[in-house]
Every structure is written in structure tokens, then in C-alpha cells.
Short mmCIF file of C-alpha atoms in Angstrom, two decimals:
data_model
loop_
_atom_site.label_atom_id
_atom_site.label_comp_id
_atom_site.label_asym_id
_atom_site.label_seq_id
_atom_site.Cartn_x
_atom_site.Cartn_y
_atom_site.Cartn_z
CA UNK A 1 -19.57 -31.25 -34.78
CA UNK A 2 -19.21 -27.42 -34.58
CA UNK A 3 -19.25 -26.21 -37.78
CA UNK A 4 -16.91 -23.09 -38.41
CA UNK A 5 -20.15 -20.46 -38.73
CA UNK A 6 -20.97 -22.00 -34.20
CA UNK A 7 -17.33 -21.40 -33.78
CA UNK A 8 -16.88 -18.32 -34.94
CA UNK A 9 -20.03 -17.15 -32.92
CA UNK A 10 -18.99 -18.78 -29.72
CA UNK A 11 -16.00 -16.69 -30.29
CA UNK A 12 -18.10 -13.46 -31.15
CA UNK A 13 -20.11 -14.18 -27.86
CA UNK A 14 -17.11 -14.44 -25.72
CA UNK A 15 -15.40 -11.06 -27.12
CA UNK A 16 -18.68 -9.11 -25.89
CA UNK A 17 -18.39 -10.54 -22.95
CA UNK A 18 -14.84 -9.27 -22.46
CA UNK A 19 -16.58 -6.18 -23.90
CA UNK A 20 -18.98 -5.99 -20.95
CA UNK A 21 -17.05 -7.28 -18.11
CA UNK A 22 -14.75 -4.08 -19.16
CA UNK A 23 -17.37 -2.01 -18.75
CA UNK A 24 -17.92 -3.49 -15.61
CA UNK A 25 -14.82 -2.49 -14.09
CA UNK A 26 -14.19 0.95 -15.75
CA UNK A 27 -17.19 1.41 -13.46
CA UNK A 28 -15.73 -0.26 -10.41
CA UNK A 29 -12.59 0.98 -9.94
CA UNK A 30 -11.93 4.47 -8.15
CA UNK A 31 -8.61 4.95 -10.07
CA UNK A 32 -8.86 7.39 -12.98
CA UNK A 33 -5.80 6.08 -14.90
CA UNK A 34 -7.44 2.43 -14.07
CA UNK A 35 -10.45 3.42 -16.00
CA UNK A 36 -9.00 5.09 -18.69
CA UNK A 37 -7.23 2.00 -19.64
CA UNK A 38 -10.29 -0.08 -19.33
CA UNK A 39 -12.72 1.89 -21.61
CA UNK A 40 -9.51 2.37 -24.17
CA UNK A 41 -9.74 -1.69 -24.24
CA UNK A 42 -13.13 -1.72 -24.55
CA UNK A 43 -12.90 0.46 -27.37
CA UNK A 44 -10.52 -1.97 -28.65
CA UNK A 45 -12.59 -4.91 -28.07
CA UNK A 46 -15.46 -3.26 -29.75
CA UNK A 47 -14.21 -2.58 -33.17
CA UNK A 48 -12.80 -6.56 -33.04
CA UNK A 49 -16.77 -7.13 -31.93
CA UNK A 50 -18.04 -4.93 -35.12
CA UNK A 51 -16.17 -6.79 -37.92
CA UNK A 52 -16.51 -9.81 -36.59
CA UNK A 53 -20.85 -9.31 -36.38
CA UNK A 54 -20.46 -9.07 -40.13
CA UNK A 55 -18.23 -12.15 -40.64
CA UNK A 56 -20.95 -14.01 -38.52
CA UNK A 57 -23.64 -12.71 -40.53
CA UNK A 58 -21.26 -13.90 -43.56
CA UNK A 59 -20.71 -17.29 -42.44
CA UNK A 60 -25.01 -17.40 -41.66
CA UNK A 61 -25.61 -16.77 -45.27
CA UNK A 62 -23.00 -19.48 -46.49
CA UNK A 63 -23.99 -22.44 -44.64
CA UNK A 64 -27.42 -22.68 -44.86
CA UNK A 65 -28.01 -25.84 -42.88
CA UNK A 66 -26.67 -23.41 -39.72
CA UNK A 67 -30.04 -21.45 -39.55
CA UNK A 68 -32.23 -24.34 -39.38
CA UNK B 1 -6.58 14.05 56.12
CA UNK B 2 -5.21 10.99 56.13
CA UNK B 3 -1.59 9.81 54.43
CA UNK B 4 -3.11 7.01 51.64
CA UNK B 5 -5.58 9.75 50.53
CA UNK B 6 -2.86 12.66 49.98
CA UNK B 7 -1.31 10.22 48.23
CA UNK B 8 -3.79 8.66 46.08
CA UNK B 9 -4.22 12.26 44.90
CA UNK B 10 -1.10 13.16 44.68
CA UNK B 11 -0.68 10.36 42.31
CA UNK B 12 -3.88 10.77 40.37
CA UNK B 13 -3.07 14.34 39.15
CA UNK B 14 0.76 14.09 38.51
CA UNK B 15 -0.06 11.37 36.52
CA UNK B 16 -2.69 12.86 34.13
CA UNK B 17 -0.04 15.89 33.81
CA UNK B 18 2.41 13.53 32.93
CA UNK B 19 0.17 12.11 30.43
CA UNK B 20 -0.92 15.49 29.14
CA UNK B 21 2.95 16.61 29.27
CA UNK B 22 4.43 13.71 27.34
CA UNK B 23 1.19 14.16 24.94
CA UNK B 24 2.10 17.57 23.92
CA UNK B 25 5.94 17.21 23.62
CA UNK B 26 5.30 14.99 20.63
CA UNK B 27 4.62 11.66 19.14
CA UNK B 28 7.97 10.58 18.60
CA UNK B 29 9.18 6.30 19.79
CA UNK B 30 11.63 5.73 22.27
CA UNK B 31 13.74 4.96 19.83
CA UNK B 32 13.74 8.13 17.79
CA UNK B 33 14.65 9.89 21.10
CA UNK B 34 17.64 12.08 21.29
CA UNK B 35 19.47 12.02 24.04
CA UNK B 36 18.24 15.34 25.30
CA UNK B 37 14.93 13.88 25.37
CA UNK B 38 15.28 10.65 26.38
CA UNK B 39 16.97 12.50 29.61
CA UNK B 40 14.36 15.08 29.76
CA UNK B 41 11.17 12.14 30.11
CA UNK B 42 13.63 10.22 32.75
CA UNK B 43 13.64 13.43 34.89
CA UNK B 44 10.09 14.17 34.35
CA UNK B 45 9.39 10.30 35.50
CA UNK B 46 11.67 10.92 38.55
CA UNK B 47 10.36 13.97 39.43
CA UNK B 48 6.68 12.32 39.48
CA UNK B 49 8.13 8.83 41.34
CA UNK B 50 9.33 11.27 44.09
CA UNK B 51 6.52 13.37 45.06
CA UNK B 52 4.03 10.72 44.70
CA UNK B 53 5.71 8.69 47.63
CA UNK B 54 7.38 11.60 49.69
CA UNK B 55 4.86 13.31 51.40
CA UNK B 56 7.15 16.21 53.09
CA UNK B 57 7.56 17.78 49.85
CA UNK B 58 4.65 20.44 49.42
CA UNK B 59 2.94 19.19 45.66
CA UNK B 60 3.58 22.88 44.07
CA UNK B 61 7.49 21.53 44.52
CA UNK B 62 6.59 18.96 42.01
CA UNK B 63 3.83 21.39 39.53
CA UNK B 64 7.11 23.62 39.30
CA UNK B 65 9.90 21.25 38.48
CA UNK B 66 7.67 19.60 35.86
CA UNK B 67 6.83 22.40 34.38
CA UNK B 68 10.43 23.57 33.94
CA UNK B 69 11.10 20.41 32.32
CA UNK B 70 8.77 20.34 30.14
CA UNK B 71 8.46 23.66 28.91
CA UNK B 72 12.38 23.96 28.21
CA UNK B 73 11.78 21.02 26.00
CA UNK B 74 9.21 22.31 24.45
CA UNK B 75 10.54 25.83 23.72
CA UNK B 76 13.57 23.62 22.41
CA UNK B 77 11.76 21.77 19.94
CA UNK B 78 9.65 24.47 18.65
CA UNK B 79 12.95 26.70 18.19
CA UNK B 80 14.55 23.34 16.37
CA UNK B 81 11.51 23.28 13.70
CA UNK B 82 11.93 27.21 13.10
CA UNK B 83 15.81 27.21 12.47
CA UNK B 84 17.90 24.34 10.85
CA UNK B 85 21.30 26.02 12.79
CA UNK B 86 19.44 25.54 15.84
CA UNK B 87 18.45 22.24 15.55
CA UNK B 88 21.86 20.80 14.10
CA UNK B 89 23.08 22.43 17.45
CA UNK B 90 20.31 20.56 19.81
CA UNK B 91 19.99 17.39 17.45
CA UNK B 92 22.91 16.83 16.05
CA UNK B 93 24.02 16.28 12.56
CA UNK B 94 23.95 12.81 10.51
CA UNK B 95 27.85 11.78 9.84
CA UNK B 96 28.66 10.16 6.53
CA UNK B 97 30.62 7.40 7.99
CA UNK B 98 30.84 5.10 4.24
CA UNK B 99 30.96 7.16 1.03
CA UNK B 100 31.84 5.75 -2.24
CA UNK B 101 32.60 2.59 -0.52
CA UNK B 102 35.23 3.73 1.03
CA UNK B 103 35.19 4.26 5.35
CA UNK B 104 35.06 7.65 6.32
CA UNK B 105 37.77 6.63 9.81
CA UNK B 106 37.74 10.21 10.88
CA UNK B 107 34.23 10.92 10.93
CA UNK B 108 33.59 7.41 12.88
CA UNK B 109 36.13 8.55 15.52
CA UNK B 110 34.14 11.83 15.92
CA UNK B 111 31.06 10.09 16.86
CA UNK B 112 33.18 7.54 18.91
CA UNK B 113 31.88 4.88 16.92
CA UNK B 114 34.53 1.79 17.03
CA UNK B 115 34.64 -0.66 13.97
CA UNK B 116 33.04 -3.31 15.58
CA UNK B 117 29.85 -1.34 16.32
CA UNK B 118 29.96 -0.27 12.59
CA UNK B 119 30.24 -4.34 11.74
CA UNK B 120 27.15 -4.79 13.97
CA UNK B 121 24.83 -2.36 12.98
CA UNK B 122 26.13 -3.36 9.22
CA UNK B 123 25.04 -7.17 9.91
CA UNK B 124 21.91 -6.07 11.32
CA UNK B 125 21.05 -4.57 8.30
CA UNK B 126 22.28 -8.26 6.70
CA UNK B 127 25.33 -6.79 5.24
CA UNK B 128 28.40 -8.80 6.06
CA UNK B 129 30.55 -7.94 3.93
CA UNK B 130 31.81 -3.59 3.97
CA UNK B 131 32.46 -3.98 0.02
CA UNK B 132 29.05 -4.43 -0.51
CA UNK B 133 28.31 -1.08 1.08
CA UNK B 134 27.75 2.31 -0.95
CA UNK B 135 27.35 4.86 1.35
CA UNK B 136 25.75 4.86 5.10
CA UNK B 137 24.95 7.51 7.54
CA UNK B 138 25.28 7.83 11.43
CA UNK B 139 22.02 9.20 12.50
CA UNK B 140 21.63 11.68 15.59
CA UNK B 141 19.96 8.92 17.55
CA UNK B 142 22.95 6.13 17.20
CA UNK B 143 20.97 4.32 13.76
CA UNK B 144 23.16 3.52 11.20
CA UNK B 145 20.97 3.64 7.93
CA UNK B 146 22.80 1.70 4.86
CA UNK B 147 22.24 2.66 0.83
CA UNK B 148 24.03 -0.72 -0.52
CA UNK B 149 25.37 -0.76 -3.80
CA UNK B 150 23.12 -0.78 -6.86
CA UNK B 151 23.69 -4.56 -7.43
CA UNK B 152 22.76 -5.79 -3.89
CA UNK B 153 19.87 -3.97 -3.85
CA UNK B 154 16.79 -5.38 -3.78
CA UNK B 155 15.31 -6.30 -7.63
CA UNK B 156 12.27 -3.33 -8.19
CA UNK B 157 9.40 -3.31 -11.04
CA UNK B 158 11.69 -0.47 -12.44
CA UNK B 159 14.78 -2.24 -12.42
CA UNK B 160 12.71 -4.90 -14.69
CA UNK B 161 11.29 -2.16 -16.39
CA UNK B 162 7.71 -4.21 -15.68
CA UNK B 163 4.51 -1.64 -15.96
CA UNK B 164 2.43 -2.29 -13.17
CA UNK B 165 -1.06 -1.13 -12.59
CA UNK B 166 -1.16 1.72 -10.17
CA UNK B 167 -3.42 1.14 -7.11
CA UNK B 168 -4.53 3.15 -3.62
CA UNK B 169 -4.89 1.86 -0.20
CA UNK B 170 -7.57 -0.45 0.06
CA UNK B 171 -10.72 0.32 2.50
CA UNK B 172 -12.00 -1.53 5.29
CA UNK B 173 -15.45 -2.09 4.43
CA UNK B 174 -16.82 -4.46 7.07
CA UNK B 175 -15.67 -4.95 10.77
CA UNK B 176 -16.80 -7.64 12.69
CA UNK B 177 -19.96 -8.40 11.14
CA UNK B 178 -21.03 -4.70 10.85
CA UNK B 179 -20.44 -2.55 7.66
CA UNK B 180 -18.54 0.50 8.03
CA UNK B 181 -20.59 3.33 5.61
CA UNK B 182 -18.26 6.14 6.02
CA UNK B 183 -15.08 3.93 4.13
CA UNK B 184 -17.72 2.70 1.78
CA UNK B 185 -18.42 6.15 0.72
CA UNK B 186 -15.22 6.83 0.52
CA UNK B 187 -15.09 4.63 -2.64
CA UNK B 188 -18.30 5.62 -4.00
CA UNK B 189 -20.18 2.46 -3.00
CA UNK B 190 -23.38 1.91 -1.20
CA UNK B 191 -24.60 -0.86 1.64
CA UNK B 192 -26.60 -2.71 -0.98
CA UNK B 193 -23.34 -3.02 -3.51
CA UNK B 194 -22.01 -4.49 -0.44
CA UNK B 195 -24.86 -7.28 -0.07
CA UNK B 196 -25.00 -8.16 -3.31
CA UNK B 197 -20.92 -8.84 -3.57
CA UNK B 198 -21.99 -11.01 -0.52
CA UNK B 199 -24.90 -12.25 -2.01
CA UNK B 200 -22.23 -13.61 -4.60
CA UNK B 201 -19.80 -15.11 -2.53
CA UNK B 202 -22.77 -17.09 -0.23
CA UNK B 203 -21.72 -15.59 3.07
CA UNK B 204 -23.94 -13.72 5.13
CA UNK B 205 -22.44 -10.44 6.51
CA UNK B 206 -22.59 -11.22 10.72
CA UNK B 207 -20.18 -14.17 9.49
CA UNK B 208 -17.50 -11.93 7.95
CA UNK B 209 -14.44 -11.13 10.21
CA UNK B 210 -13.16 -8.38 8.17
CA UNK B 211 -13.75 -7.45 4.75
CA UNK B 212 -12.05 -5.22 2.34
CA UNK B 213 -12.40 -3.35 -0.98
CA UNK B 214 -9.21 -2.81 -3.29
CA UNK B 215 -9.34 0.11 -5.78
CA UNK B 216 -10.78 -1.96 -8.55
CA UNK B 217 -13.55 -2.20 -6.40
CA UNK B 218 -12.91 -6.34 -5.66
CA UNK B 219 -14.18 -7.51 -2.26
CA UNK B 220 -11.95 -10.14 -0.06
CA UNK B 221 -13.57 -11.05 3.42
CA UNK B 222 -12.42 -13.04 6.01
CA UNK B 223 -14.69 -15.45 7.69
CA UNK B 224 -15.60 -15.98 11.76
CA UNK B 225 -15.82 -19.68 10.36
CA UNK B 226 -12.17 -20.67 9.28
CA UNK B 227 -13.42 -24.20 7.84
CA UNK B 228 -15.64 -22.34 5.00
CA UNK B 229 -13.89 -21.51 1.72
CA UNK B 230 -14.13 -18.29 0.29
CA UNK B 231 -13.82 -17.32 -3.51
CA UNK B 232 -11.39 -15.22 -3.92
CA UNK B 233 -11.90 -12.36 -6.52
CA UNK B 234 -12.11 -14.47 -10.22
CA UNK B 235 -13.54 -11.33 -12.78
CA UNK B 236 -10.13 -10.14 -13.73
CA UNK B 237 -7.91 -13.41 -14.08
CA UNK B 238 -11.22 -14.93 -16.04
CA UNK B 239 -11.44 -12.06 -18.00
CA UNK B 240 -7.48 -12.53 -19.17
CA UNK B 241 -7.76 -15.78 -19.65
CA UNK B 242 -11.14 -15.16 -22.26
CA UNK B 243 -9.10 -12.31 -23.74
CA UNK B 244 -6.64 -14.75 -24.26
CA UNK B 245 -8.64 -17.99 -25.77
CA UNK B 246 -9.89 -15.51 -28.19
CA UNK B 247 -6.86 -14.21 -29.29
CA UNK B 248 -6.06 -17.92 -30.45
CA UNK B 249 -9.10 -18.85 -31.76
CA UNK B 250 -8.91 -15.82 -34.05
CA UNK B 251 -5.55 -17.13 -34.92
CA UNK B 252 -6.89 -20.61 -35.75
CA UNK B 253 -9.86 -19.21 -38.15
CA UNK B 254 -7.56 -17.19 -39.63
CA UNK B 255 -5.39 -20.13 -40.52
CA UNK B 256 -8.08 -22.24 -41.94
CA UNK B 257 -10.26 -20.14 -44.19
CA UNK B 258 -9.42 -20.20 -47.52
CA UNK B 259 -11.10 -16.76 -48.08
CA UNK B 260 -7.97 -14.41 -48.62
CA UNK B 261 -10.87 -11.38 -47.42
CA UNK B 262 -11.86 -13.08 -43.94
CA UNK B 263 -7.86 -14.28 -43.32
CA UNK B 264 -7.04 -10.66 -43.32
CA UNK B 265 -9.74 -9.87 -41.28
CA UNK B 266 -8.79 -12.58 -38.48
CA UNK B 267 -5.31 -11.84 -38.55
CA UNK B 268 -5.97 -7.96 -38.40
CA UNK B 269 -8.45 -8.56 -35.72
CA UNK B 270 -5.90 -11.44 -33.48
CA UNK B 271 -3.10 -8.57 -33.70
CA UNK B 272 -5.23 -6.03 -32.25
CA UNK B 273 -6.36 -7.88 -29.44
CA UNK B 274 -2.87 -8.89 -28.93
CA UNK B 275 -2.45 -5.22 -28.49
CA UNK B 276 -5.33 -5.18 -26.02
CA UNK B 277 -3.88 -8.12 -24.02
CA UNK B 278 -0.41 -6.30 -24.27
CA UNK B 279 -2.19 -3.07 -23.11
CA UNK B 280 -4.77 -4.15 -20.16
CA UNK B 281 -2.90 -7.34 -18.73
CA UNK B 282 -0.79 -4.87 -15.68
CA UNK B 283 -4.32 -4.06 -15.04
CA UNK B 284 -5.96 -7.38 -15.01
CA UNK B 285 -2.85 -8.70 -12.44
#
């Protein structure tokens, strides 16, 4: 069963993915206002990446039988 | 010298004037032609046609008369992009034959225009009903161009008010099995971007047809070998669609902790990547 602490960190892995694959096409694309909109996003993405680090790191330290 | 030879040459240099003649008096379609011009490249045909075949006419007979035809043309179309008065004299003027919805009769009797030819060129332009007409315009050459009224138009992304994504003309990147550098360049991509997109999609580049690059920088190829599938570009629905799981999931965990602290955090986090979704989604279409 996936406890709450794998879910949440499934979800954490997927939101740096959208992180990245942002990234990826800010680079891509030859269309300034394109690129604009996708590092604004990432930006986005990346403060919803930073608190949710800590709630992993939370969840880590409450169930204990996750780490082994 | 013989007849046939006269006349092969005749022929051979009358025709590359006429192709140098028609070259320079401009790029315009048949279509587009006003009747001064559609007269004047008649004549100049004719005028070729006759001393090709009649060999009692002395050739300088046909040098002159072409170059009197086209040089009066010429002069007349270079006057006509100096001076508007000029060129509503040799052109013509468009004639407001609908306005307001209402038939303008006088102005179709000017240009001789009867009301069945306006009911033609109306149902050519699917319109069968004059009602449904706001305004329309005789054109010099004979075109009748239609504005219909604002709610037979065609829907738009404005008229939705939908924000869409703006993009540029994509670039042909591979032609025939060969890629083209100078369009790649164009777009700030090298040959070995190009490989590795390739690389990607499991097709080998002398089996691509055609490929192209959209401004996002996504590859679509057409294959010599119709029977293979190809992927079509996947990052940006995929990435939507993650966007969008997450969104929910951040909903769900907000729901079922009991920890007042991390439910605000969830909920604060869901809403702003609603707001990302909201934001990026025209983009990702």
C-alpha cells in the first residue's frame, strides 16, 4: 500500500519534472513571448517544488517505517 | 539561308523577349489583370504569333512594335504607383455596390453590373441570401469582394475571447532525405539536434519525406514508408496532463490530512498551480 509520505513524493517527483520539461522548452522555442511564459511557470512550479521538499522531509520524519 | 532556320530563330529570340518582357511588367495572375493589360499581353502575343510565321515582315518590324507595347505599359504602371489620380484614371476605382445592407442600384448601373451577376458572384461567395450582406465592393478587375454581417461571419479566437499561444511559420528542416542547414539555422538549431529528435522517433533520416520544425521547436516528419507509424510530438500534451494529475493529487492530500498546517499548505500550493495550468495551457495546445 502507498503510504501518504510515497504519495506525496511521487507527487514531488512529478512536479520537478514539469519543472524540467519547462525548462526544456523555454529553451526550444524561438518565440520570445513563448519563453517568457514558460520560465514564469517554471517559476511557479518551483516555489510549489520548495514547500513541498519540506513537507516530504516532514512526512520522512513522521513515519519512520518509510526510511527503512 | 534557308526558310525553317529564319524561322527557328525568329522564334527563339521573340520568345525569350517575350519572356523577359512579361517578366519585367510584373508578377501580377491573369486574373488580377485589368483590362488594359490583359489587352496589352494579347497584342504582345499577336505581335510575336505573326512574325514568327510570316517571313516577309523584316524582324526589326516586330523588335519595334513590342517594344512600343511594352514600354507604354510600363511607363503606365510606374506613373500609376507614383500618383493615386493617375492610377484611379488607368485602373479604375472600386464601387461600393452594398452599404449598410442596403443596394447601392446606381452605382451597379455605372459599372453595368445587372442583378443577376450581383446574385452570382454573391452565391459564389456562399451568400444566398442579400440580407445577409453588409457591405461589398466592385473591384477594378470585375471581383466582387463581400464583408457579411457580423453574425454570419465566421466564429474567430477573438470573438470567443480564447487566448491562444502566438506562433511563426514553421521551417522546413529536411527535404527528401537530406537536411536543409540554412532553415535549421534559422531557428537556432544544429544537424546533430536534428539526429537526435530522429534518434527519438526511430526513423533514420534518408527515410523521411519531409520534415518540419514548429516554433516550439517540435519536429513532425513524414515518412517515404507510409505503413510505419510516426509519434507525433507528445512533450507538451504529457506535460498538461502531469500538470494536471498534480493539481488533484494536491487537492486529495489536502483533503485528508488532519494537520490544519500541511492542509493550508496543499490547498495554497493546488491553487497556484491551478494558476499555472490557467496561465501555460494556450501554450501547451
Amino acid at each position: 500500500m502507498m503510504t501518504v509520505g510515497s504519495q506525496v513524493k511521487t507527487c514531488y517527483a512529478s512536479i520537478k519534472n514539469i519543472e524540467a520539461t519547462l525548462g526544456i522548452l523555454a529553451n526550444q522555442t524561438n518565440e520570445v513571448d513563448a519563453r517568457n511564459a514558460y520560465r514564469e511557470t517554471q517559476e511557479m512550479i518551483t516555489e510549489i517544488k520548495n514547500d513541498l521538499e519540506k513537507q516530504v522531509l516532514t512526512l520522512a520524519r513522521e513515519e519512520p517505517q518509510y526510511n527503512q | 539561308m534557308p526558310d525553317w532556320i529564319q524561322i527557328i530563330i525568329r522564334a527563339f529570340s521573340l520568345l525569350i523577349i517575350l519572356f523577359f518582357f512579361t517578366k519585367w511588367l510584373g508578377m501580377k495572375q491573369l486574373s488580377q489583370l485589368n483590362i488594359f493589360e490583359y489587352i496589352t499581353g494579347i497584342v504582345l502575343g499577336g505581335i510575336v504569333a505573326i512574325h514568327v510565321s510570316t517571313l516577309d515582315s523584316p524582324i526589326h518590324f516586330a523588335l519595334i512594335s513590342m517594344f512600343i507595347w511594352f514600354i507604354f505599359p510600363y511607363l503606365v504602371e510606374l506613373i500609376s504607383l507614383k500618383s493615386k489620380a493617375f492610377r484611379n484614371f488607368t485602373q479604375g476605382k472600386s464601387r461600393v455596390v452594398i452599404q449598410n445592407g442596403k443596394i447601392m442600384e446606381d452605382n451597379l448601373k455605372k459599372e453595368h453590373y445587372s442583378t443577376d451577376d450581383l446574385l452570382e458572384s454573391l452565391r459564389e461567395r456562399n451568400i444566398f441570401k442579400v440580407a445577409d450582406v453588409e457591405f461589398a465592393v466592385l473591384e477594378p478587375t470585375g471581383k466582387l469582394n463581400v464583408l457579411p454581417k457580423r453574425e454570419n461571419r465566421p466564429i474567430t479566437a477573438k470573438d470567443l475571447a480564447l487566448k491562444l499561444a502566438p506562433d511563426r511559420e514553421p521551417q522546413t528542416v529536411i527535404m527528401d532525405g537530406k537536411p536543409l542547414l540554412e532553415p535549421l539555422a534559422n531557428i537556432s538549431l544544429n544537424p546533430t539536434w536534428l539526429e537526435t529528435e530522429l534518434e527519438k522517433m526511430n526513423v533514420s533520416i534518408e527515410n523521411v519525406f519531409l520534415g518540419q520544425v514548429d516554433s516550439d521547436g517540435q519536429l513532425t516528419v513524414d515518412l517515404y514508408d507510409d505503413t510505419l507509424a510516426v509519434p507525433s510530438p507528445s512533450q507538451k500534451p504529457l506535460l498538461l496532463a502531469t500538470m494536471n494529475k498534480c493539481q488533484a493529487d494536491l487537492e486529495l492530500f489536502g483533503l485528508a490530512t488532519n494537520n490544519e498546517m500541511s492542509k493550508q499548505m496543499y490547498q495554497r500550493n493546488s491553487e497556484k498551480l491551478q494558476k499555472a495550468i490557467d496561465y501555460i495551457s494556450p501554450y501547451l495546445r
